[in-house]
Amino acid sequence: MHSPSTSRPPHRRLLTAVLTTVALLATVAVSACGGSADAGGSADKLRIGYQRFGGLSLVKARGAAPDVEWSLFESGPALTEALKAGSIDIGQVGEAPPVFAAAGKIPFSVIGTSAPIPQGEAVLVKADRGYRSFADLKGRTVALNKGSNVHWLLVRLLEANNMTLKDIQVKYLKPAEGRPAFDGGQIDAWVIWDPYFALAEQPGVQVLADATGLASNREYVLATPRALDKRTDDIRAFLQRYREVTDWGIAHPEERASTLAPELKIPQDVTSRALARSARPLAPVTPAIGDELQAITDSFIALELIPGPVDLRSRVDDRFSAVFQ
């Protein structure tokens, strides 16, 4: 006996397929936005952008801010693009990203910083190449992530050695691209920050120079104007937890490393080595911080790496300074 047919006319099947495809595409689009504020479940969550190893990684690893939404970025420039897109409210970056972001007309304010971390970024070379100083890299290929903190370190190293960008061959590579290029001998030097710096410290790798005496290599906390206007209390509460977790980590280095290593997915000994030189207390933004950022900005403009004029001093917002003092 034949069962009654449940097949639908061809035009009905086609309509159903089209509607299903549209629904799937809509789902993918929402997911790709990283959970925007318009997505139902995260509408009231503060959206935080963080990088591997920065102080915010420890906040996430400890579960100290369960009421926020986290987004991971490989570098500061990628994070500032997310600020521009409106997909995050707050983010943590190094020295140069705010400069490039301001030059790109991305709206943000600098609401916090850290103590200097000059040992947390460095120029790495292969020991068997025989380089003894940065000046020895004249005519050589030097790789770095464009617009990141190490971009400012490169500028300062060139100045300190009476060199210009024309004296070296600059190759812009993201961290994930820089490591294989360095290991494979495709570049002569790699300018990089922790934890990528610590991960690359293998036998046969030499630290040619770090930022000591050249660049502060501070962390900066950036926030969107909308978040500052609409979520002031939420931001203050989050920054308070950020400050508390940072202070706890400095006071408990072994526990900090064991907590952070699984989050970073790197060995605990590497984590400990990087943290020993790179974990520093948070600090309030001041007029002096604005002057420091403006000096970096003016140097990039003079080198024609960004268009001017750019006013970084006006981006400094000290309304949360009491949290960091």
Short mmCIF file of C-alpha atoms in Angstrom, two decimals:
data_model
loop_
_atom_site.label_atom_id
_atom_site.label_comp_id
_atom_site.label_asym_id
_atom_site.label_seq_id
_atom_site.Cartn_x
_atom_site.Cartn_y
_atom_site.Cartn_z
CA MET A 1 0.00 0.00 0.00
CA HIS A 2 1.34 3.41 -0.92
CA SER A 3 1.44 6.13 1.74
CA PRO A 4 -0.19 9.42 0.84
CA SER A 5 2.29 11.69 -0.93
CA THR A 6 3.76 14.51 1.18
CA SER A 7 5.71 16.11 -1.65
CA ARG A 8 5.10 19.77 -2.41
CA PRO A 9 4.79 21.45 -5.77
CA PRO A 10 8.14 22.58 -7.22
CA HIS A 11 7.41 26.27 -6.68
CA ARG A 12 6.66 25.65 -2.99
CA ARG A 13 9.91 23.70 -2.57
CA LEU A 14 11.82 26.53 -4.22
CA LEU A 15 10.23 29.14 -1.94
CA THR A 16 11.02 27.07 1.15
CA ALA A 17 14.67 26.68 0.07
CA VAL A 18 15.03 30.43 -0.53
CA LEU A 19 13.55 31.31 2.87
CA THR A 20 15.81 28.77 4.58
CA THR A 21 18.89 30.22 2.87
CA VAL A 22 17.94 33.77 3.88
CA ALA A 23 17.48 32.66 7.48
CA LEU A 24 20.87 30.95 7.52
CA LEU A 25 22.61 33.99 6.03
CA ALA A 26 21.01 36.23 8.65
CA THR A 27 22.25 33.93 11.40
CA VAL A 28 25.79 33.97 10.00
CA ALA A 29 25.73 37.77 9.70
CA VAL A 30 24.77 38.19 13.36
CA SER A 31 27.50 35.75 14.44
CA ALA A 32 30.14 37.52 12.34
CA CYS A 33 29.44 40.76 14.17
CA GLY A 34 30.85 39.17 17.32
CA GLY A 35 27.60 39.69 19.20
CA SER A 36 26.73 43.33 18.58
CA ALA A 37 24.75 45.33 21.10
CA ASP A 38 21.67 44.82 18.95
CA ALA A 39 21.81 41.05 19.42
CA GLY A 40 19.23 40.08 22.03
CA GLY A 41 21.24 38.33 24.74
CA SER A 42 24.14 40.81 24.88
CA ALA A 43 22.22 44.07 24.56
CA ASP A 44 23.07 45.18 28.11
CA LYS A 45 26.65 43.88 28.25
CA LEU A 46 29.71 46.08 28.11
CA ARG A 47 31.76 44.88 25.13
CA ILE A 48 35.49 44.59 25.79
CA GLY A 49 38.23 44.19 23.19
CA TYR A 50 41.45 42.62 24.43
CA GLN A 51 44.72 41.24 23.11
CA ARG A 52 46.69 38.16 24.10
CA PHE A 53 48.64 38.85 27.26
CA GLY A 54 47.51 42.41 27.98
CA GLY A 55 46.14 43.13 31.44
CA LEU A 56 42.60 42.47 30.27
CA SER A 57 43.52 38.85 29.51
CA LEU A 58 43.99 38.27 33.23
CA VAL A 59 40.59 39.80 34.01
CA LYS A 60 39.02 37.39 31.55
CA ALA A 61 41.03 34.38 32.74
CA ARG A 62 39.99 34.95 36.37
CA GLY A 63 36.34 35.39 35.45
CA ALA A 64 36.41 38.70 37.29
CA ALA A 65 33.95 40.38 34.91
CA PRO A 66 31.27 37.79 34.09
CA ASP A 67 28.82 40.47 32.97
CA VAL A 68 30.85 41.68 29.96
CA GLU A 69 31.27 40.38 26.42
CA TRP A 70 34.84 39.65 25.30
CA SER A 71 36.40 39.94 21.81
CA LEU A 72 40.00 38.85 21.14
CA PHE A 73 42.23 40.73 18.69
CA GLU A 74 45.69 39.88 17.38
CA SER A 75 46.91 43.48 17.45
CA GLY A 76 46.02 47.05 18.38
CA PRO A 77 45.20 48.20 14.83
CA ALA A 78 42.65 45.39 14.47
CA LEU A 79 41.11 46.40 17.80
CA THR A 80 40.79 50.07 16.84
CA GLU A 81 39.01 49.01 13.65
CA ALA A 82 36.47 47.28 15.89
CA LEU A 83 36.05 50.53 17.82
CA LYS A 84 35.39 52.25 14.51
CA ALA A 85 32.83 49.61 13.54
CA GLY A 86 31.05 49.99 16.88
CA SER A 87 31.45 46.30 17.74
CA ILE A 88 33.25 46.98 21.06
CA ASP A 89 32.96 49.68 23.72
CA ILE A 90 36.40 49.52 25.35
CA GLY A 91 39.77 48.18 24.24
CA GLN A 92 43.38 47.97 25.37
CA VAL A 93 46.24 48.80 22.96
CA GLY A 94 49.87 49.96 22.89
CA GLU A 95 51.41 53.32 22.05
CA ALA A 96 51.05 53.68 18.28
CA PRO A 97 47.50 52.36 17.65
CA PRO A 98 45.80 55.43 19.18
CA VAL A 99 47.91 57.62 16.88
CA PHE A 100 47.01 55.74 13.70
CA ALA A 101 43.38 55.48 14.81
CA ALA A 102 43.12 59.22 15.42
CA ALA A 103 44.74 59.90 12.05
CA GLY A 104 42.06 57.64 10.55
CA LYS A 105 39.32 59.74 12.21
CA ILE A 106 38.19 56.89 14.45
CA PRO A 107 36.25 58.35 17.41
CA PHE A 108 37.60 57.33 20.83
CA SER A 109 38.99 58.71 24.08
CA VAL A 110 42.01 57.56 26.10
CA ILE A 111 40.68 56.82 29.60
CA GLY A 112 43.52 54.90 31.26
CA THR A 113 47.12 53.83 30.87
CA SER A 114 49.84 51.84 32.63
CA ALA A 115 53.29 52.32 34.02
CA PRO A 116 56.01 52.11 31.34
CA ILE A 117 56.85 48.62 30.01
CA PRO A 118 60.02 49.16 27.93
CA GLN A 119 61.33 45.60 28.35
CA GLY A 120 58.12 44.16 26.90
CA GLU A 121 59.04 44.79 23.25
CA ALA A 122 62.28 44.07 21.43
CA VAL A 123 64.19 43.57 18.21
CA LEU A 124 65.02 39.89 17.68
CA VAL A 125 67.72 38.53 15.37
CA LYS A 126 69.37 35.17 14.81
CA ALA A 127 72.56 34.95 16.88
CA ASP A 128 74.53 33.39 14.03
CA ARG A 129 73.96 36.43 11.80
CA GLY A 130 76.58 38.36 13.76
CA TYR A 131 74.57 41.54 14.39
CA ARG A 132 75.83 43.45 17.42
CA SER A 133 73.74 46.63 17.32
CA PHE A 134 70.69 47.99 15.56
CA ALA A 135 73.00 49.97 13.27
CA ASP A 136 74.20 46.64 11.85
CA LEU A 137 70.74 46.20 10.30
CA LYS A 138 71.37 48.92 7.72
CA GLY A 139 70.21 47.60 4.38
CA ARG A 140 68.55 44.60 6.04
CA THR A 141 64.93 43.49 6.19
CA VAL A 142 63.15 44.41 9.43
CA ALA A 143 59.61 43.13 10.02
CA LEU A 144 56.94 44.49 12.34
CA ASN A 145 53.19 44.95 12.64
CA LYS A 146 52.24 48.27 11.09
CA GLY A 147 50.65 50.75 13.48
CA SER A 148 51.39 48.69 16.61
CA ASN A 149 53.50 49.70 19.62
CA VAL A 150 56.62 48.33 17.95
CA HIS A 151 56.22 50.81 15.10
CA TRP A 152 57.10 53.59 17.53
CA LEU A 153 60.05 51.56 18.85
CA LEU A 154 61.35 51.24 15.29
CA VAL A 155 61.14 55.01 14.80
CA ARG A 156 63.02 55.64 18.03
CA LEU A 157 65.72 53.08 17.20
CA LEU A 158 66.29 54.70 13.82
CA GLU A 159 66.61 58.11 15.46
CA ALA A 160 69.01 56.79 18.10
CA ASN A 161 71.27 55.30 15.43
CA ASN A 162 71.19 58.29 13.05
CA MET A 163 69.26 56.23 10.51
CA THR A 164 66.04 56.74 8.55
CA LEU A 165 63.41 54.42 7.14
CA LYS A 166 65.34 54.52 3.87
CA ASP A 167 68.28 52.77 5.56
CA ILE A 168 66.36 49.53 6.10
CA GLN A 169 63.85 47.42 4.23
CA VAL A 170 60.64 47.47 6.26
CA LYS A 171 58.28 44.55 5.89
CA TYR A 172 54.89 44.84 7.57
CA LEU A 173 53.80 41.48 8.98
CA LYS A 174 51.20 40.55 11.56
CA PRO A 175 52.51 38.51 14.53
CA ALA A 176 51.20 35.26 13.05
CA GLU A 177 53.12 36.03 9.86
CA GLY A 178 56.23 37.41 11.51
CA ARG A 179 57.18 34.32 13.50
CA PRO A 180 57.42 31.89 10.56
CA ALA A 181 59.20 34.53 8.48
CA PHE A 182 61.71 35.03 11.29
CA ASP A 183 62.19 31.32 11.97
CA GLY A 184 62.59 30.63 8.25
CA GLY A 185 65.22 33.31 7.70
CA GLN A 186 63.03 35.34 5.34
CA ILE A 187 63.68 38.49 7.41
CA ASP A 188 66.79 39.70 9.23
CA ALA A 189 65.09 41.14 12.30
CA TRP A 190 61.68 41.03 13.93
CA VAL A 191 60.36 43.83 16.15
CA ILE A 192 57.76 42.26 18.42
CA TRP A 193 56.06 42.44 21.81
CA ASP A 194 55.16 39.96 24.55
CA PRO A 195 53.97 37.23 24.61
CA TYR A 196 55.11 36.69 21.00
CA PHE A 197 58.51 38.02 22.09
CA ALA A 198 58.82 35.43 24.88
CA LEU A 199 57.58 32.62 22.62
CA ALA A 200 60.29 33.44 20.06
CA GLU A 201 63.10 33.41 22.64
CA GLN A 202 64.47 30.08 21.57
CA PRO A 203 68.11 28.89 21.47
CA GLY A 204 69.93 30.81 18.77
CA VAL A 205 67.72 33.88 19.06
CA GLN A 206 69.32 37.11 20.24
CA VAL A 207 67.64 40.21 21.71
CA LEU A 208 69.36 43.00 19.80
CA ALA A 209 67.59 45.83 21.62
CA ASP A 210 64.48 46.56 23.66
CA ALA A 211 62.70 49.86 24.31
CA THR A 212 64.68 50.83 27.43
CA GLY A 213 65.57 54.51 27.20
CA LEU A 214 63.68 54.85 23.93
CA ALA A 215 59.95 54.23 24.35
CA SER A 216 57.60 53.83 27.29
CA ASN A 217 55.55 51.05 25.68
CA ARG A 218 52.56 51.78 27.89
CA GLU A 219 49.19 50.12 27.62
CA TYR A 220 46.30 52.45 26.82
CA VAL A 221 42.61 51.93 27.50
CA LEU A 222 40.37 53.40 24.80
CA ALA A 223 36.60 53.88 24.89
CA THR A 224 34.01 54.98 22.35
CA PRO A 225 32.17 58.29 22.85
CA ARG A 226 28.83 56.47 22.92
CA ALA A 227 29.94 54.15 25.71
CA LEU A 228 31.34 57.07 27.70
CA ASP A 229 28.06 58.93 27.40
CA LYS A 230 25.67 56.02 27.94
CA ARG A 231 27.62 53.57 30.14
CA THR A 232 29.72 55.75 32.43
CA ASP A 233 28.90 53.86 35.62
CA ASP A 234 29.38 50.47 33.96
CA ILE A 235 32.77 51.55 32.64
CA ARG A 236 33.84 52.81 36.04
CA ALA A 237 32.80 49.52 37.68
CA PHE A 238 34.68 47.51 35.05
CA LEU A 239 37.82 49.62 35.37
CA GLN A 240 37.71 49.10 39.13
CA ARG A 241 37.74 45.33 38.61
CA TYR A 242 40.51 45.71 36.03
CA ARG A 243 42.57 47.65 38.56
CA GLU A 244 41.93 45.11 41.35
CA VAL A 245 42.87 42.13 39.18
CA THR A 246 46.01 43.86 37.90
CA ASP A 247 47.12 44.65 41.45
CA TRP A 248 46.37 41.08 42.55
CA GLY A 249 48.48 39.70 39.70
CA ILE A 250 51.47 41.86 40.56
CA ALA A 251 51.25 40.76 44.19
CA HIS A 252 50.87 37.06 43.25
CA PRO A 253 53.17 36.40 40.27
CA GLU A 254 53.09 32.59 40.44
CA GLU A 255 49.32 32.39 40.65
CA ARG A 256 49.06 35.01 37.92
CA ALA A 257 51.17 32.91 35.55
CA SER A 258 49.29 29.68 36.30
CA THR A 259 45.98 31.47 35.72
CA LEU A 260 47.01 33.20 32.52
CA ALA A 261 48.95 30.41 30.77
CA PRO A 262 45.85 28.33 29.92
CA GLU A 263 44.06 31.46 28.68
CA LEU A 264 47.01 32.31 26.41
CA LYS A 265 47.53 28.67 25.45
CA ILE A 266 51.28 28.97 26.00
CA PRO A 267 53.62 27.20 28.46
CA GLN A 268 53.62 28.51 32.01
CA ASP A 269 57.39 29.13 32.05
CA VAL A 270 57.07 31.32 28.95
CA THR A 271 54.16 33.14 30.55
CA SER A 272 56.16 33.73 33.72
CA ARG A 273 59.16 35.09 31.82
CA ALA A 274 57.03 37.50 29.81
CA LEU A 275 55.03 38.66 32.83
CA ALA A 276 58.17 39.30 34.85
CA ARG A 277 59.13 42.10 32.48
CA SER A 278 55.77 43.16 31.07
CA ALA A 279 53.15 43.22 33.84
CA ARG A 280 52.91 46.72 35.29
CA PRO A 281 50.32 48.60 37.37
CA LEU A 282 47.63 50.69 35.74
CA ALA A 283 47.87 54.47 35.91
CA PRO A 284 45.62 57.49 35.38
CA VAL A 285 45.84 59.62 32.28
CA THR A 286 47.30 63.07 32.91
CA PRO A 287 48.35 66.08 30.83
CA ALA A 288 51.83 64.53 30.73
CA ILE A 289 50.37 61.39 29.13
CA GLY A 290 48.66 63.60 26.57
CA ASP A 291 51.99 65.28 25.83
CA GLU A 292 53.67 61.89 25.44
CA LEU A 293 51.07 60.69 22.97
CA GLN A 294 51.21 63.97 21.08
CA ALA A 295 55.00 63.70 20.72
CA ILE A 296 54.59 60.23 19.21
CA THR A 297 51.92 61.59 16.88
CA ASP A 298 54.05 64.52 15.75
CA SER A 299 56.95 62.17 14.94
CA PHE A 300 54.76 59.94 12.78
CA ILE A 301 53.44 63.02 10.96
CA ALA A 302 56.98 64.31 10.37
CA LEU A 303 57.92 60.95 8.86
CA GLU A 304 54.80 61.12 6.66
CA LEU A 305 53.60 57.80 8.08
CA ILE A 306 50.24 59.43 8.91
CA PRO A 307 48.56 62.59 7.59
CA GLY A 308 48.41 65.58 9.89
CA PRO A 309 47.41 67.47 11.80
CA VAL A 310 46.26 65.12 14.57
CA ASP A 311 45.41 66.32 18.09
CA LEU A 312 45.92 63.47 20.58
CA ARG A 313 45.89 65.69 23.65
CA SER A 314 42.19 66.36 23.13
CA ARG A 315 41.51 62.60 23.20
CA VAL A 316 42.65 62.24 26.82
CA ASP A 317 39.68 61.88 29.21
CA ASP A 318 40.57 61.83 32.92
CA ARG A 319 37.10 61.26 34.37
CA PHE A 320 38.13 57.78 35.64
CA SER A 321 41.49 58.80 37.06
CA ALA A 322 40.38 58.18 40.65
CA VAL A 323 40.00 54.47 39.84
CA PHE A 324 43.68 54.19 38.92
CA GLN A 325 45.22 56.23 41.75
#
